[in-house]
């Protein structure tokens, strides 16, 4: 069995006491790649350190839209230097979050534009976070030519139309444990309509645990439940599904 976790936050405080055991459980389940995702400069530096310690962990560096108001020019400059580190495979997370609105929207937009430029300059794909902002996000991607960087819409939660748009533009859709929740009928419909060659799976650990762990700490080994749900929706075995998403991850992040 071969699995991936395209999006986890291994630098989160929830993992400080037992990260080696968490990663060992993931290995036992067959997880071949984990991409640990930075959410600000410090978190990105920690993510690179973790990736450097574990051969099957890669990293994406960026600044989350939640933290847009705390990021300055100096952070961007340092991130750009770090982007050349060998285990860095993407820029993100970045994007827009108008659901929580933790940072003012104009600052989220500017930072998103800056990180799109960075991804293009360093020739890395983007890992994009989007909540309740899909039209504006699409407009910025169009204006900045962000689609040409390639990349992933992580924890996809948009409309069917938005999914189609992202797929047309060559992006991958990454699905998380929330596809197992009873109310996620729209997401399950989108998965049925998305070509298997464009699907990735993730945990977004330590957040967003799938059933039956909902509400508790999530970890990369639980990605198996996401794979099971996708396999069921696509009429595949979990093994086939795992193989395909692994190939997709290698393609989008130019690994292997
Ligand atoms: Zn996110
Ligand atoms: Zn995340």
XYZ file of C-alpha atoms and ligand atoms in Angstrom:
258
model
C 0.000 0.000 0.000
C 1.211 3.413 -1.046
C -0.235 6.659 0.350
C 0.629 10.343 0.531
C -0.232 13.294 2.726
C -0.007 16.364 0.498
C -0.642 18.810 3.341
C 0.232 18.555 7.030
C 1.582 20.963 9.653
C 4.194 18.832 11.380
C 5.737 21.893 13.043
C 2.514 22.464 15.035
C 2.803 22.402 18.820
C 0.479 19.377 18.931
C 3.346 17.237 17.564
C 6.291 18.431 19.647
C 6.143 15.568 22.145
C 5.751 12.601 19.771
C 6.603 13.506 16.170
C 8.863 10.460 15.611
C 6.032 8.106 16.663
C 3.498 10.003 14.549
C 5.749 9.655 11.504
C 6.414 5.997 12.249
C 2.656 5.293 12.283
C 2.395 7.038 8.903
C 5.217 4.863 7.523
C 3.436 1.750 8.832
C 0.324 2.731 6.872
C 2.380 3.085 3.697
C 2.628 6.874 3.547
C 5.453 7.473 1.070
C 5.460 11.261 1.024
C 4.357 13.952 3.449
C 4.465 17.625 2.510
C 4.697 19.707 5.680
C 3.428 23.207 5.066
C 4.757 26.403 6.636
C 2.318 29.105 7.699
C 4.746 31.953 8.420
C 8.507 32.514 8.358
C 9.261 30.747 11.656
C 6.951 27.854 10.839
C 8.547 27.539 7.377
C 12.022 27.374 8.917
C 10.824 24.643 11.305
C 9.151 22.795 8.448
C 12.441 22.750 6.510
C 14.257 21.428 9.604
C 11.733 18.583 9.906
C 11.980 17.775 6.191
C 15.759 17.689 6.483
C 15.503 15.119 9.306
C 13.112 12.699 7.574
C 13.779 11.570 3.996
C 10.068 11.038 3.145
C 9.037 14.509 4.336
C 9.143 17.459 1.914
C 8.067 21.000 2.586
C 6.198 23.972 1.216
C 7.055 27.391 2.607
C 4.802 30.410 2.799
C 2.646 32.708 4.878
C -0.970 31.808 5.617
C -3.577 34.452 4.778
C -4.478 34.457 8.503
C -1.027 35.915 9.190
C -0.970 38.412 6.327
C -1.082 41.401 8.679
C 2.043 40.245 10.533
C 4.250 39.617 7.503
C 6.644 42.221 6.176
C 9.113 42.701 3.344
C 11.901 41.104 5.365
C 9.883 37.871 5.811
C 9.306 37.639 2.084
C 12.955 38.169 1.328
C 14.007 35.421 3.752
C 11.357 33.045 2.400
C 12.654 33.586 -1.095
C 16.169 32.635 0.013
C 14.808 29.528 1.755
C 12.909 28.506 -1.387
C 16.214 27.280 -2.830
C 16.661 24.645 -0.118
C 16.566 21.143 -1.625
C 13.526 19.799 0.293
C 11.316 22.785 -0.587
C 8.845 21.695 -3.278
C 6.215 24.463 -3.247
C 5.260 27.968 -2.138
C 2.376 28.102 0.356
C 0.329 28.044 2.083
C -0.999 31.183 0.543
C -4.396 32.335 -0.661
C -7.434 34.079 0.786
C -9.613 33.303 3.796
C -12.739 35.468 3.975
C -14.455 33.024 6.303
C -12.333 33.683 9.365
C -11.090 37.089 8.202
C -8.234 37.013 10.725
C -6.283 39.489 8.564
C -7.737 42.470 6.686
C -8.685 41.494 3.140
C -6.463 44.036 1.321
C -3.442 42.665 3.195
C -4.401 39.081 2.352
C -4.703 40.054 -1.298
C -1.334 41.823 -1.424
C 0.474 38.957 0.265
C -1.186 36.467 -2.074
C 0.026 38.503 -5.057
C 3.546 38.673 -3.597
C 3.698 34.913 -3.064
C 2.395 34.210 -6.578
C 5.269 36.340 -7.892
C 7.704 34.464 -5.691
C 6.490 31.059 -6.913
C 6.975 32.162 -10.496
C 10.420 33.597 -9.800
C 11.695 30.466 -8.076
C 9.800 28.117 -10.443
C 7.862 26.264 -7.754
C 4.151 25.340 -7.727
C 1.677 26.955 -5.314
C -0.256 25.425 -2.417
C -3.400 27.518 -2.138
C -5.836 27.916 0.760
C -9.248 29.325 -0.095
C -12.324 29.867 2.049
C -15.334 31.923 0.987
C -13.169 33.863 -1.460
C -13.185 31.826 -4.646
C -14.197 34.596 -7.085
C -11.619 37.036 -5.795
C -8.999 34.322 -5.668
C -9.662 33.410 -9.294
C -9.480 37.078 -10.304
C -6.079 37.507 -8.630
C -4.775 34.284 -10.175
C -5.889 35.573 -13.591
C -4.390 39.045 -13.060
C -1.048 37.779 -11.759
C -0.705 34.822 -14.114
C -0.636 32.554 -11.065
C -2.028 29.555 -12.913
C 1.198 29.194 -14.869
C 3.047 28.350 -11.644
C 0.872 25.224 -11.337
C -0.066 23.766 -8.003
C -2.731 22.585 -5.640
C -5.998 23.900 -4.231
C -5.624 22.400 -0.769
C -8.528 21.107 1.335
C -10.769 21.915 -1.594
C -14.027 23.488 -0.451
C -15.256 25.509 -3.427
C -18.196 25.170 -5.808
C -18.435 22.767 -8.738
C -17.811 25.692 -11.063
C -14.700 26.699 -9.141
C -13.431 23.113 -9.257
C -13.917 23.050 -13.036
C -12.087 26.357 -13.388
C -9.094 25.183 -11.344
C -8.919 21.917 -13.306
C -9.109 23.758 -16.636
C -6.188 25.853 -15.492
C -4.147 22.741 -14.775
C -4.390 22.744 -10.981
C -4.785 19.721 -8.728
C -7.508 19.443 -6.092
C -6.448 18.080 -2.717
C -9.144 16.580 -0.496
C -9.047 16.187 3.274
C -10.903 14.342 6.045
C -13.947 16.596 5.773
C -15.058 14.553 2.734
C -16.052 11.871 5.241
C -18.447 14.181 7.106
C -22.168 13.447 6.566
C -22.942 16.913 5.206
C -20.192 16.914 2.576
C -22.423 15.819 -0.324
C -21.242 18.622 -2.624
C -17.599 17.729 -2.047
C -18.313 14.085 -2.794
C -20.059 15.089 -6.028
C -17.027 17.196 -7.012
C -14.739 14.220 -6.364
C -16.868 12.038 -8.656
C -16.503 14.649 -11.404
C -12.768 15.279 -10.957
C -10.408 13.172 -13.067
C -8.394 10.815 -10.875
C -5.153 12.221 -12.395
C -5.839 15.562 -10.686
C -6.701 14.370 -7.198
C -4.454 14.580 -4.154
C -5.216 13.577 -0.583
C -4.195 15.257 2.646
C -4.891 15.418 6.346
C -4.211 19.109 7.150
C -2.933 17.629 10.441
C -3.217 18.417 13.291
C -6.546 19.942 12.200
C -9.630 18.468 10.546
C -9.569 14.836 11.673
C -11.754 12.495 9.596
C -14.538 10.390 11.095
C -14.243 8.599 13.516
C -11.541 10.849 14.987
C -13.461 14.066 14.353
C -12.674 16.750 16.926
C -9.395 15.203 18.069
C -5.806 15.651 16.881
C -5.366 14.587 13.296
C -2.180 12.921 12.034
C -0.784 11.793 8.667
C -1.604 8.078 9.188
C -5.315 8.986 9.102
C -4.943 9.886 5.426
C -5.893 6.266 4.848
C -9.518 7.210 5.597
C -9.434 9.926 2.947
C -8.024 7.416 0.449
C -10.754 4.915 1.362
C -13.498 7.477 0.754
C -12.041 8.570 -2.584
C -11.587 4.946 -3.659
C -15.230 4.252 -2.780
C -16.463 7.301 -4.763
C -14.303 6.413 -7.758
C -14.991 2.671 -7.737
C -11.324 1.850 -7.174
C -9.484 -0.245 -4.629
C -7.663 1.743 -1.943
C -4.398 0.380 -3.373
C -5.193 1.709 -6.864
C -6.266 5.050 -5.434
C -3.066 5.287 -3.365
C -0.902 4.532 -6.359
C -2.599 7.181 -8.469
C -2.425 9.963 -5.901
C 1.230 9.118 -5.280
C 1.970 9.507 -8.988
C 0.040 12.791 -8.980
C 2.060 14.138 -6.070
C 5.321 13.187 -7.771
C 4.167 14.989 -10.909
C 2.956 18.230 -9.329
C 5.952 18.594 -6.983
C 8.489 17.106 -9.437
C 9.610 14.308 -7.103
C 10.895 10.813 -7.615
Zn -5.246 25.827 4.693
Zn -2.905 23.977 6.148
